[in-house]
Coordinates of C-alpha atoms in Angstrom, one line a residue:
X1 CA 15.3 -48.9 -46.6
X2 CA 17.1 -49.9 -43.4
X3 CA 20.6 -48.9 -45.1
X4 CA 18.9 -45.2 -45.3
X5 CA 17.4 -45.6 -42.1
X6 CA 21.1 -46.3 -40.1
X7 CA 22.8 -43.4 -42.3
X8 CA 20.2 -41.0 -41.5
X9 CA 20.4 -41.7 -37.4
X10 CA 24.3 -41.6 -38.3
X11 CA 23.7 -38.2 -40.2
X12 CA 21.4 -37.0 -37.1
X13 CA 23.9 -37.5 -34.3
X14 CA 26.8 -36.2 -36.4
X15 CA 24.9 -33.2 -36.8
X16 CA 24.2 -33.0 -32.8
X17 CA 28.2 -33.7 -32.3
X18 CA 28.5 -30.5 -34.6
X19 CA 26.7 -28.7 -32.9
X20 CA 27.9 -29.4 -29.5
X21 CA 31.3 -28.5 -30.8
X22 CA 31.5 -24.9 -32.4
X23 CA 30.7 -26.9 -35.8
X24 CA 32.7 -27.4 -39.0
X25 CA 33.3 -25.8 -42.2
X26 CA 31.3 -26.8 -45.2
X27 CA 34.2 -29.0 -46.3
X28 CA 34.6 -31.1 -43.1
X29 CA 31.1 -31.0 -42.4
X30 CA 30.6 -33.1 -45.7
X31 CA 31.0 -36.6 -44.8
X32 CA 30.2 -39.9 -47.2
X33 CA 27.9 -40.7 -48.9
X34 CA 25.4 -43.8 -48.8
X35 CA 27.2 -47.4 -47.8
X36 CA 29.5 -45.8 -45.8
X37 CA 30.0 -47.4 -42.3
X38 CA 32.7 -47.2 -39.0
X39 CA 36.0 -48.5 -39.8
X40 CA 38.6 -49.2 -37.2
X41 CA 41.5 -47.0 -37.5
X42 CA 43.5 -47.3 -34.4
X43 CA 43.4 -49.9 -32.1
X44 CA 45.5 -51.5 -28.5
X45 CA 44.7 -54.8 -26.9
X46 CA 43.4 -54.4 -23.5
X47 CA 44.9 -55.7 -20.9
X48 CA 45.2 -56.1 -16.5
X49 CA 48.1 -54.0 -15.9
X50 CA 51.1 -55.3 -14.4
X51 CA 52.3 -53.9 -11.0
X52 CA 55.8 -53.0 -12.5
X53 CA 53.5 -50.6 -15.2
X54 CA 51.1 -48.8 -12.9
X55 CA 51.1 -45.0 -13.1
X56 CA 53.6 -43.7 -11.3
X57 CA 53.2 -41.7 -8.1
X58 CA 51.1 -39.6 -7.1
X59 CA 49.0 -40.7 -9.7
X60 CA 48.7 -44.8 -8.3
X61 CA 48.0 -44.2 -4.4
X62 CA 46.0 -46.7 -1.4
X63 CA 43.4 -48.0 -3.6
X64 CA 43.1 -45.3 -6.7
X65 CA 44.9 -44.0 -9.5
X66 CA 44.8 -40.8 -11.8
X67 CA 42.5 -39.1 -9.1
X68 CA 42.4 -35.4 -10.0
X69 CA 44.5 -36.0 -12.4
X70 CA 44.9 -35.8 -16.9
X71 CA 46.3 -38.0 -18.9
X72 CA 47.6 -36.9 -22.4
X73 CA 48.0 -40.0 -24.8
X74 CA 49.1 -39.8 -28.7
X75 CA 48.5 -42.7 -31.3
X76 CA 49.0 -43.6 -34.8
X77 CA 45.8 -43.8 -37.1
X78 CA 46.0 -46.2 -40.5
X79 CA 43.5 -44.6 -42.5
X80 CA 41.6 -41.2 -42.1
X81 CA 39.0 -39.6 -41.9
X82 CA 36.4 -35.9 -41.5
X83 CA 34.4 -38.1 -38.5
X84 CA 35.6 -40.2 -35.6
X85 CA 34.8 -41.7 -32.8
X86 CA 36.8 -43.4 -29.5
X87 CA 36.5 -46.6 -27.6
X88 CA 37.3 -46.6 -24.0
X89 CA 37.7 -49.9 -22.1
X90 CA 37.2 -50.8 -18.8
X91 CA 37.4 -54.5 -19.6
X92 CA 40.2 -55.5 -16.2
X93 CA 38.9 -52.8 -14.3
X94 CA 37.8 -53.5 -10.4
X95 CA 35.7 -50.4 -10.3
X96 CA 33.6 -48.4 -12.4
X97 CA 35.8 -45.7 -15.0
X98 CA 34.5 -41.9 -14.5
X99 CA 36.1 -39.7 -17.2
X100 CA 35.1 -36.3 -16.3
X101 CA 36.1 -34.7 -19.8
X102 CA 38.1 -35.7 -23.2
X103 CA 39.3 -33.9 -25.7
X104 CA 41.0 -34.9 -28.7
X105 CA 43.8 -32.7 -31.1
X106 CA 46.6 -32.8 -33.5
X107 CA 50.0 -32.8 -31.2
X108 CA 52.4 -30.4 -31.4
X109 CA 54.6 -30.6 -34.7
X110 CA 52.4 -33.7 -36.0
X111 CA 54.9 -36.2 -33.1
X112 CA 54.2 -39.0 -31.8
X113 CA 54.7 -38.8 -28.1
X114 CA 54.3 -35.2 -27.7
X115 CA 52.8 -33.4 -24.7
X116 CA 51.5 -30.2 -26.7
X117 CA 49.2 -30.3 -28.8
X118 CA 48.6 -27.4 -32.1
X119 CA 46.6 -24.6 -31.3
X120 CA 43.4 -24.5 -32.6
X121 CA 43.2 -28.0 -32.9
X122 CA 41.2 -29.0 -29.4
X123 CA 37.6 -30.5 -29.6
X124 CA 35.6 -32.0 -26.6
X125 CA 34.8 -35.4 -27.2
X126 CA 30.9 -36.5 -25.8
X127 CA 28.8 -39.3 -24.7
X128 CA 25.7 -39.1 -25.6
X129 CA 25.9 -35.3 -25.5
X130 CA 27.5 -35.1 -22.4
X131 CA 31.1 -34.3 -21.5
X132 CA 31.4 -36.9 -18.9
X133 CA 31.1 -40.4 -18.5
X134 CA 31.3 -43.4 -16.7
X135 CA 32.4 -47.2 -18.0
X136 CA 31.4 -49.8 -16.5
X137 CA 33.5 -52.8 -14.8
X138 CA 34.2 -54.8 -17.7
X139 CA 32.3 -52.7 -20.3
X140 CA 33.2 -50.7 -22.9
X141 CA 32.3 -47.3 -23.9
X142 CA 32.0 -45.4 -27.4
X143 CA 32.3 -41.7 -27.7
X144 CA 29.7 -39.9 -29.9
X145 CA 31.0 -39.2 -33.4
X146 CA 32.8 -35.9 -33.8
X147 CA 33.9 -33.6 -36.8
X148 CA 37.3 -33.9 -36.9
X149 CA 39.7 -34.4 -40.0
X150 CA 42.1 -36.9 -39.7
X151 CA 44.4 -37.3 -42.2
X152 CA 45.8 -40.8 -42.9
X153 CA 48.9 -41.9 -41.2
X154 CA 48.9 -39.0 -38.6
X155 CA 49.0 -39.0 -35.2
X156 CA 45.8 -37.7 -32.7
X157 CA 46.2 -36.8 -29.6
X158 CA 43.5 -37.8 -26.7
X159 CA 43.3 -36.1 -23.2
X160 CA 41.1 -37.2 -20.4
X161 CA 40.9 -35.5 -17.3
X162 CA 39.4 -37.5 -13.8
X163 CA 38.4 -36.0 -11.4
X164 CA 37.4 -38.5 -9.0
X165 CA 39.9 -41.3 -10.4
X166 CA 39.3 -45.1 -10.8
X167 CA 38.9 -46.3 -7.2
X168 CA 41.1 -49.7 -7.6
X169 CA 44.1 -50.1 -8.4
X170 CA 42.9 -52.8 -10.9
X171 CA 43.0 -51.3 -14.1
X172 CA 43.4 -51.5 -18.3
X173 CA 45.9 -50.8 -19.8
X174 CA 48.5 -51.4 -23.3
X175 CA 51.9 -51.4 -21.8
X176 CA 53.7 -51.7 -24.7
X177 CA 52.8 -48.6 -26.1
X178 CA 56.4 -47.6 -27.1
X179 CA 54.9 -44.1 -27.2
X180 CA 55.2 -41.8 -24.4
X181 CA 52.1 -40.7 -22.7
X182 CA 51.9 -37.8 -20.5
X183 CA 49.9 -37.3 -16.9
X184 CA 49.7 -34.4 -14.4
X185 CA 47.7 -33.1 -11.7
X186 CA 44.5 -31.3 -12.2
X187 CA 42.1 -30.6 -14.8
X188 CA 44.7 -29.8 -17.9
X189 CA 42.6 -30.9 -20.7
X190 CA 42.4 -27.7 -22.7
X191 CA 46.3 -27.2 -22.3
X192 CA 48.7 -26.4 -25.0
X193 CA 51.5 -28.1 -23.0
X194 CA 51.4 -30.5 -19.8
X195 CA 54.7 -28.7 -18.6
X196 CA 56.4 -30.7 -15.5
X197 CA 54.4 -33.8 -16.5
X198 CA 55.3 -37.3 -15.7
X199 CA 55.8 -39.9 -18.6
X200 CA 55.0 -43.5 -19.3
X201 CA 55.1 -44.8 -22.5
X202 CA 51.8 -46.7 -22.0
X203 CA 48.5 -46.5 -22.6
X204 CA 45.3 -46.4 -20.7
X205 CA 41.8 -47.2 -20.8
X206 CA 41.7 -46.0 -24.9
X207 CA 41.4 -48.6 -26.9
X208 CA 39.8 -47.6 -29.9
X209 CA 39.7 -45.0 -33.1
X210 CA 37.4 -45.7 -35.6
X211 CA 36.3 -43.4 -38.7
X212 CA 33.4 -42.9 -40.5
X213 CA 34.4 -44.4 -44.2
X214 CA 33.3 -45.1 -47.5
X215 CA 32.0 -48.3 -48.2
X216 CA 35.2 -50.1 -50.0
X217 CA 37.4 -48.7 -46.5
X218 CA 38.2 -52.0 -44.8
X219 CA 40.1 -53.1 -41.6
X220 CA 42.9 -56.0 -41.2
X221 CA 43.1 -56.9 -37.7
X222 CA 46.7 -59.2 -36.7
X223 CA 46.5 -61.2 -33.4
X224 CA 49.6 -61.3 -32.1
X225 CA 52.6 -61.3 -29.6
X226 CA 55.8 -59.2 -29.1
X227 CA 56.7 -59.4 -32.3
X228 CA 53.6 -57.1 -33.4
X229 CA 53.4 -55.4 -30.5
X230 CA 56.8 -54.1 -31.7
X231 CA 59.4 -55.1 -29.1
X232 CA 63.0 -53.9 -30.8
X233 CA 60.9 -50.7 -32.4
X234 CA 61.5 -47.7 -31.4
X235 CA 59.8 -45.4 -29.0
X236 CA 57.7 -42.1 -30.5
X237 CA 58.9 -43.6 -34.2
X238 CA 55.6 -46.0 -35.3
X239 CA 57.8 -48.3 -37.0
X240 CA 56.7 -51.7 -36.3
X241 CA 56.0 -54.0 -39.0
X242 CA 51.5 -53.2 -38.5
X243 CA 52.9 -49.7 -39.3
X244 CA 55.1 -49.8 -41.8
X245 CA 52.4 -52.3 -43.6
X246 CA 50.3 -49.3 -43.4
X247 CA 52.8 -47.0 -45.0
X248 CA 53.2 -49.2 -47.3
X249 CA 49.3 -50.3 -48.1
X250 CA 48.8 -46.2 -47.8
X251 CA 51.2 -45.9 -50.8
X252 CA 49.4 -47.9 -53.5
X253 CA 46.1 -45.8 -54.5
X254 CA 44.2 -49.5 -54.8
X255 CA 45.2 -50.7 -51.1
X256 CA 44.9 -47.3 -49.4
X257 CA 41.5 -47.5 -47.8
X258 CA 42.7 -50.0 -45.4
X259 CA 43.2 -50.1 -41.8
X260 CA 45.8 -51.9 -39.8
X261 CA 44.7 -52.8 -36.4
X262 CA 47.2 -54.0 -34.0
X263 CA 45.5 -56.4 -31.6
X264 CA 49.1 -58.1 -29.9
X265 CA 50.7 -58.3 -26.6
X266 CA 54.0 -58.9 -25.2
X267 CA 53.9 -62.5 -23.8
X268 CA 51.1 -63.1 -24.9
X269 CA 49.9 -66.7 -26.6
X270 CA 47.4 -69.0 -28.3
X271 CA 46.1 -71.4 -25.7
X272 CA 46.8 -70.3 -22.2
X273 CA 46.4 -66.9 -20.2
X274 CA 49.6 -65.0 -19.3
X275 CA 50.6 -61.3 -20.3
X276 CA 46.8 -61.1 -21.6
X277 CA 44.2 -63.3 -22.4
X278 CA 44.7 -65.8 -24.4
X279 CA 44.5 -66.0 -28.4
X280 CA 41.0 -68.1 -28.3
X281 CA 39.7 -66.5 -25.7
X282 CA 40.3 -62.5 -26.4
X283 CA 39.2 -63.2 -30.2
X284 CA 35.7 -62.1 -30.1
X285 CA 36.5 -59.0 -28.4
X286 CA 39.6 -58.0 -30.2
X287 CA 38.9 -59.0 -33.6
X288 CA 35.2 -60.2 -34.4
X289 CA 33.6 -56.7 -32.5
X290 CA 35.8 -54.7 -34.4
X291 CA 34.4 -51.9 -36.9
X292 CA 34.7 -53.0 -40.7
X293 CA 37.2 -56.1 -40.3
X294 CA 37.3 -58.1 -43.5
X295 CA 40.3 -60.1 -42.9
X296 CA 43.1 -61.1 -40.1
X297 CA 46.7 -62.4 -39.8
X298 CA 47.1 -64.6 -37.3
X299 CA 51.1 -64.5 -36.5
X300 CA 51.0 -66.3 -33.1
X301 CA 52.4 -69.2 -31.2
X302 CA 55.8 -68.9 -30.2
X303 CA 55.0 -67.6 -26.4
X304 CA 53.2 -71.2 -26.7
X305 CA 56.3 -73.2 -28.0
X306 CA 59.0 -70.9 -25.8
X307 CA 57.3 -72.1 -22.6
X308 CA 55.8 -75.3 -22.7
X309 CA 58.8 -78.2 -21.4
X310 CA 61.6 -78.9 -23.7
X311 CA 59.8 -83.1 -23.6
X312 CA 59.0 -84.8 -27.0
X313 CA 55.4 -85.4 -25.4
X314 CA 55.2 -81.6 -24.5
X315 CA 56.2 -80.3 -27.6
X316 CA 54.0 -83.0 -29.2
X317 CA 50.8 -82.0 -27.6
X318 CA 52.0 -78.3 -27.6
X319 CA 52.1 -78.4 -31.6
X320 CA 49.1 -80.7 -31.9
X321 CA 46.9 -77.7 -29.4
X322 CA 48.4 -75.3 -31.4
X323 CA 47.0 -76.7 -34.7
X324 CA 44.0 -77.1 -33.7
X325 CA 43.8 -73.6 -32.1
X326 CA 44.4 -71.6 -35.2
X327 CA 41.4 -74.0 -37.2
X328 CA 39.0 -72.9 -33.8
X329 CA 40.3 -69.1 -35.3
X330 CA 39.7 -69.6 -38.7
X331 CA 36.1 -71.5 -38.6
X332 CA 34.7 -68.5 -35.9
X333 CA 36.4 -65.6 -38.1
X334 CA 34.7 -67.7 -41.4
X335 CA 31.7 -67.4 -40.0
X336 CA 31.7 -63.6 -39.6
X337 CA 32.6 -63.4 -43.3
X338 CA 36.1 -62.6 -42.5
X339 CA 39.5 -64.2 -44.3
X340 CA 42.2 -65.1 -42.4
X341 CA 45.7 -65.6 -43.3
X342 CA 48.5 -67.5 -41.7
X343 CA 52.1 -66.2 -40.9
X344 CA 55.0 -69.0 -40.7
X345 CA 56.6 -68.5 -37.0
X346 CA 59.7 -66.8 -36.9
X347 CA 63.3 -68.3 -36.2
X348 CA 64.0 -68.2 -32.6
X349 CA 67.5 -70.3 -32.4
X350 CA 70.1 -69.0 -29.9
X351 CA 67.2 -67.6 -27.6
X352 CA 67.4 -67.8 -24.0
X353 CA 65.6 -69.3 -22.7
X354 CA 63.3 -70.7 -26.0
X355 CA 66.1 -72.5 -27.8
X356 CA 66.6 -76.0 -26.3
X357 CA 69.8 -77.6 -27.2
X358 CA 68.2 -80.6 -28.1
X359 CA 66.4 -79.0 -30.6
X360 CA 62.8 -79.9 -29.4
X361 CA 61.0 -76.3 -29.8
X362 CA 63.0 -75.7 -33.4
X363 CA 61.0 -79.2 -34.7
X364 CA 57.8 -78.0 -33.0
X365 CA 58.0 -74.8 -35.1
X366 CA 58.7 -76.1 -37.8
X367 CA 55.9 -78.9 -37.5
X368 CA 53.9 -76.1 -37.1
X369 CA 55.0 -74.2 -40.1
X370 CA 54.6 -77.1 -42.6
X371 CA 51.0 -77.2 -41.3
X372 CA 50.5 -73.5 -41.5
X373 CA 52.1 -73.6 -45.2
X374 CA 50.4 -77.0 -46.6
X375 CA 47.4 -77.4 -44.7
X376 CA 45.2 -75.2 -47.2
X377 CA 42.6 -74.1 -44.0
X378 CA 44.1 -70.5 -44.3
X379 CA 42.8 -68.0 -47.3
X380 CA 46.5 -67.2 -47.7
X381 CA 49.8 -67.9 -46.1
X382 CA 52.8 -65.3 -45.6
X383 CA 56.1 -67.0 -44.8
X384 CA 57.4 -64.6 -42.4
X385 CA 60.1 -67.4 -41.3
X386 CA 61.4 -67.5 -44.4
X387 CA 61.4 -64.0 -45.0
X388 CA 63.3 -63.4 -42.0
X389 CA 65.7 -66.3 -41.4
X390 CA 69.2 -66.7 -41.8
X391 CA 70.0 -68.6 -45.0
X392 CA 73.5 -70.0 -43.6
X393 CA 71.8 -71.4 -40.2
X394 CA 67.4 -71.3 -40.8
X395 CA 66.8 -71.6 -37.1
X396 CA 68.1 -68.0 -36.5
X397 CA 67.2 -64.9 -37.8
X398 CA 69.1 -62.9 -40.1
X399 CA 71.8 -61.1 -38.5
X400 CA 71.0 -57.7 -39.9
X401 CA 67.6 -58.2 -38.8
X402 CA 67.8 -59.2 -35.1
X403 CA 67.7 -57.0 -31.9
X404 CA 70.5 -59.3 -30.4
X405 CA 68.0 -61.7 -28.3
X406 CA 67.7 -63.9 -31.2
X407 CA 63.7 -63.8 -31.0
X408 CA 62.8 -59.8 -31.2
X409 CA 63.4 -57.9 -34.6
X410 CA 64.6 -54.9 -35.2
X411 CA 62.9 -51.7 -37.4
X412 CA 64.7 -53.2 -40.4
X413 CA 63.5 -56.5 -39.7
X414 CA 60.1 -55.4 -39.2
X415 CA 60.4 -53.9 -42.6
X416 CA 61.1 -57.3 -44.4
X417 CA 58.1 -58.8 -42.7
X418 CA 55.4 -55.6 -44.0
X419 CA 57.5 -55.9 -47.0
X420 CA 56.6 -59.7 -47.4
X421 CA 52.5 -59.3 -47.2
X422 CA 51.8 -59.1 -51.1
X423 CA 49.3 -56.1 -51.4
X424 CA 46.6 -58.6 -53.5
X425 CA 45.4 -59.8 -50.4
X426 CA 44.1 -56.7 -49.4
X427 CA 43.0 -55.6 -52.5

């Protein structure tokens, strides 16, 4: 009885989002049946952003940014779906978030990136029937659903226009986006093209797609650094390892109704704060609150290694934290009835500034691995490091693999690593 009761207030307000939006045809309008539930499909870690990735100006000014201003962003979904819904965050925030209207559409020519969107395509997004809303400091915010078919793999375009902007210069943000995102004055939402407009390739404020899915449609959430984030990827091409996983989970028919949410950060790591919060402390939010997770891969730690002293002691305790960190992760995700699997750290010899010529940080990650591989706490372990690594020297990756810092991959390299995920764990 309660099961009915949740999809019938589900079935009620999708029916109110259809009406508020010109409705759908019989086809779209038909969404699943019983069981079915949100899934995330999309997702970006929140984040303060970092002086050196404000807006640019006019759109950062004395105390405000994006005032009077729209903001066209694209991003790559996993799975699809004929209803969605967004998340907006205002999690870093020092003021309140008025969005004055959204709108989302498919972008010009299916790109990533793009700054026109395909006629036809443009729906207004509401909160609780309205066009407008306001996020609180530190809160998040969830559209209403919305008929819109999204096929699998695509990319959606979201456009928010504010009219009053955020008043701080405090805000959230994903800088590594490596997606362009496009902002000029005035309301523009219902624009084919934002001619003459500025571009960043970062994100703001969104944080969220989810879908309305059949039951067996499940999430994997990865907590992560760079090296998910996609540093060495290239920009407007969605070809990180998270999304070439989902090309490649998309492919089998028995591993296609799962989502790949990429919750990492540049710089970001385990145990202390830095470009982000830290691993233990951003876990609830980013992967516990999340719409239909069932597992997460937890490929993290070398931000931790990289910059703790080059000492035996430091490395010791650095290793030992680390440890100790990832079973905090694994009893809390256990408890929500979620797996969790355990990539090996990747090779970072020849690194500057992580490789140490005594070779402290190399036995760290590899004390680290063994425990990672042997320990038996994970559901399932994916050896990324040996996937990756150099056969001739094993503390450096693959030559054909590496961006030229000796820590970052490059698309190819991100390939091996989706490639080395064996589909039965998401089965």
């Amino acid at each position: 009885m309660a099961v009915l009761l949740v999809v019938a207030l589900v079935s009620i307000a999708q029916g109110a989002a259809r009406s508020r939006t010109g409705g759908a045809s019989a086809d779209e309008g038909s969404g699943p049946g019983p069981g079915s539930h949100w899934v995330g499909t999309w997702t970006s870690m929140p984040q303060l952003t970092e002086p050196g990735n404000m807006p640019p100006p006019p759109y950062t000014q004395d105390g405000v940014v994006f005032a009077d201003s729209t903001l066209r962003q694209t991003v790559h979904v996993s799975v699809g779906g004929r209803h969605l819904r967004l998340r907006f965050s205002n999690a870093f925030g020092g003021a309140p978030l008025p969005l004055s209207r959204v709108s989302v559409a498919l972008p010009a020519g299916g790109r990533a990136g793009a700054s026109g969107i395909e006629p036809g395509t443009s729906r207004p997004v509401t909160f609780d029937g309205r066009p407008a809303t306001t996020v609180p400091t530190g809160a998040l915010m969830v559209s209403d659903p919305l008929d819109f078919r999204l096929p699998a793999g695509s990319n959606l375009t979201v456009t928010v226009y504010l009219a009053a902007g955020q008043q701080s210069t405090a805000l959230t943000s994903h800088p590594g986006s490596r997606t362009a995102s496009h902002m000029v004055r005035g309301d523009q939402v219902d624009a084919a093209d934002l001619s003459g407009a500025a571009s960043v390739e970062h994100w703001y404020f969104l944080s969220g797609i989810e879908v309305w899915s059949p039951a067996r449609t499940r999430a994997t959430a990865v907590l992560g650094d760079s090296l998910t984030d996609g540093r060495g990827s290239t920009s407007n091409h969605n070809d990180r390892w998270t999304d070439q996983l989902t090309a490649r989970l998309r492919a089998d028919h028995r591993t296609a109704d799962t989502a790949v949410l990429n919750q990492a950060a540049g710089g970001n790591r385990i145990l202390q704060d830095g470009l982000g919060p830290n691993g233990l402390a951003r876990l609830d939010r980013d992967v516990l609150a999340q719409s239909g997770v069932t597992s997460l891969v937890v490929f993290e730690g070398i931000n931790d290694i990289g910059t703790a002293p080059t000492t035996p002691d430091a490395q010791r305790d650095v290793a030992d934290r680390l440890i100790a960190a990832y079973g905090q992760i694994i009893v809390r995700a256990h408890a929500q009835g979620i797996r969790v699997y355990g990539a090996t750290l990747t090779p970072f010899g020849g690194n500057t500034p992580y490789d140490d010529a005594a070779g402290h940080r190399e036995a760290t990650r590899q004390r680290v691995n063994d425990w990672v591989r042997t320990s038996g706490r994970f559901d399932a372990v994916v050896d990324l490091d040996r996937a990756t690594r150099d056969p001739a020297d094993p503390r450096r990756l693959r030559p054909d693999l590496d961006t030229g810092d000796h820590l970052h991959l490059n698309p190819e390299g991100y390939r091996v690593i989706a490639d080395a995920f064996p589909l039965r764990l998401f089965l």
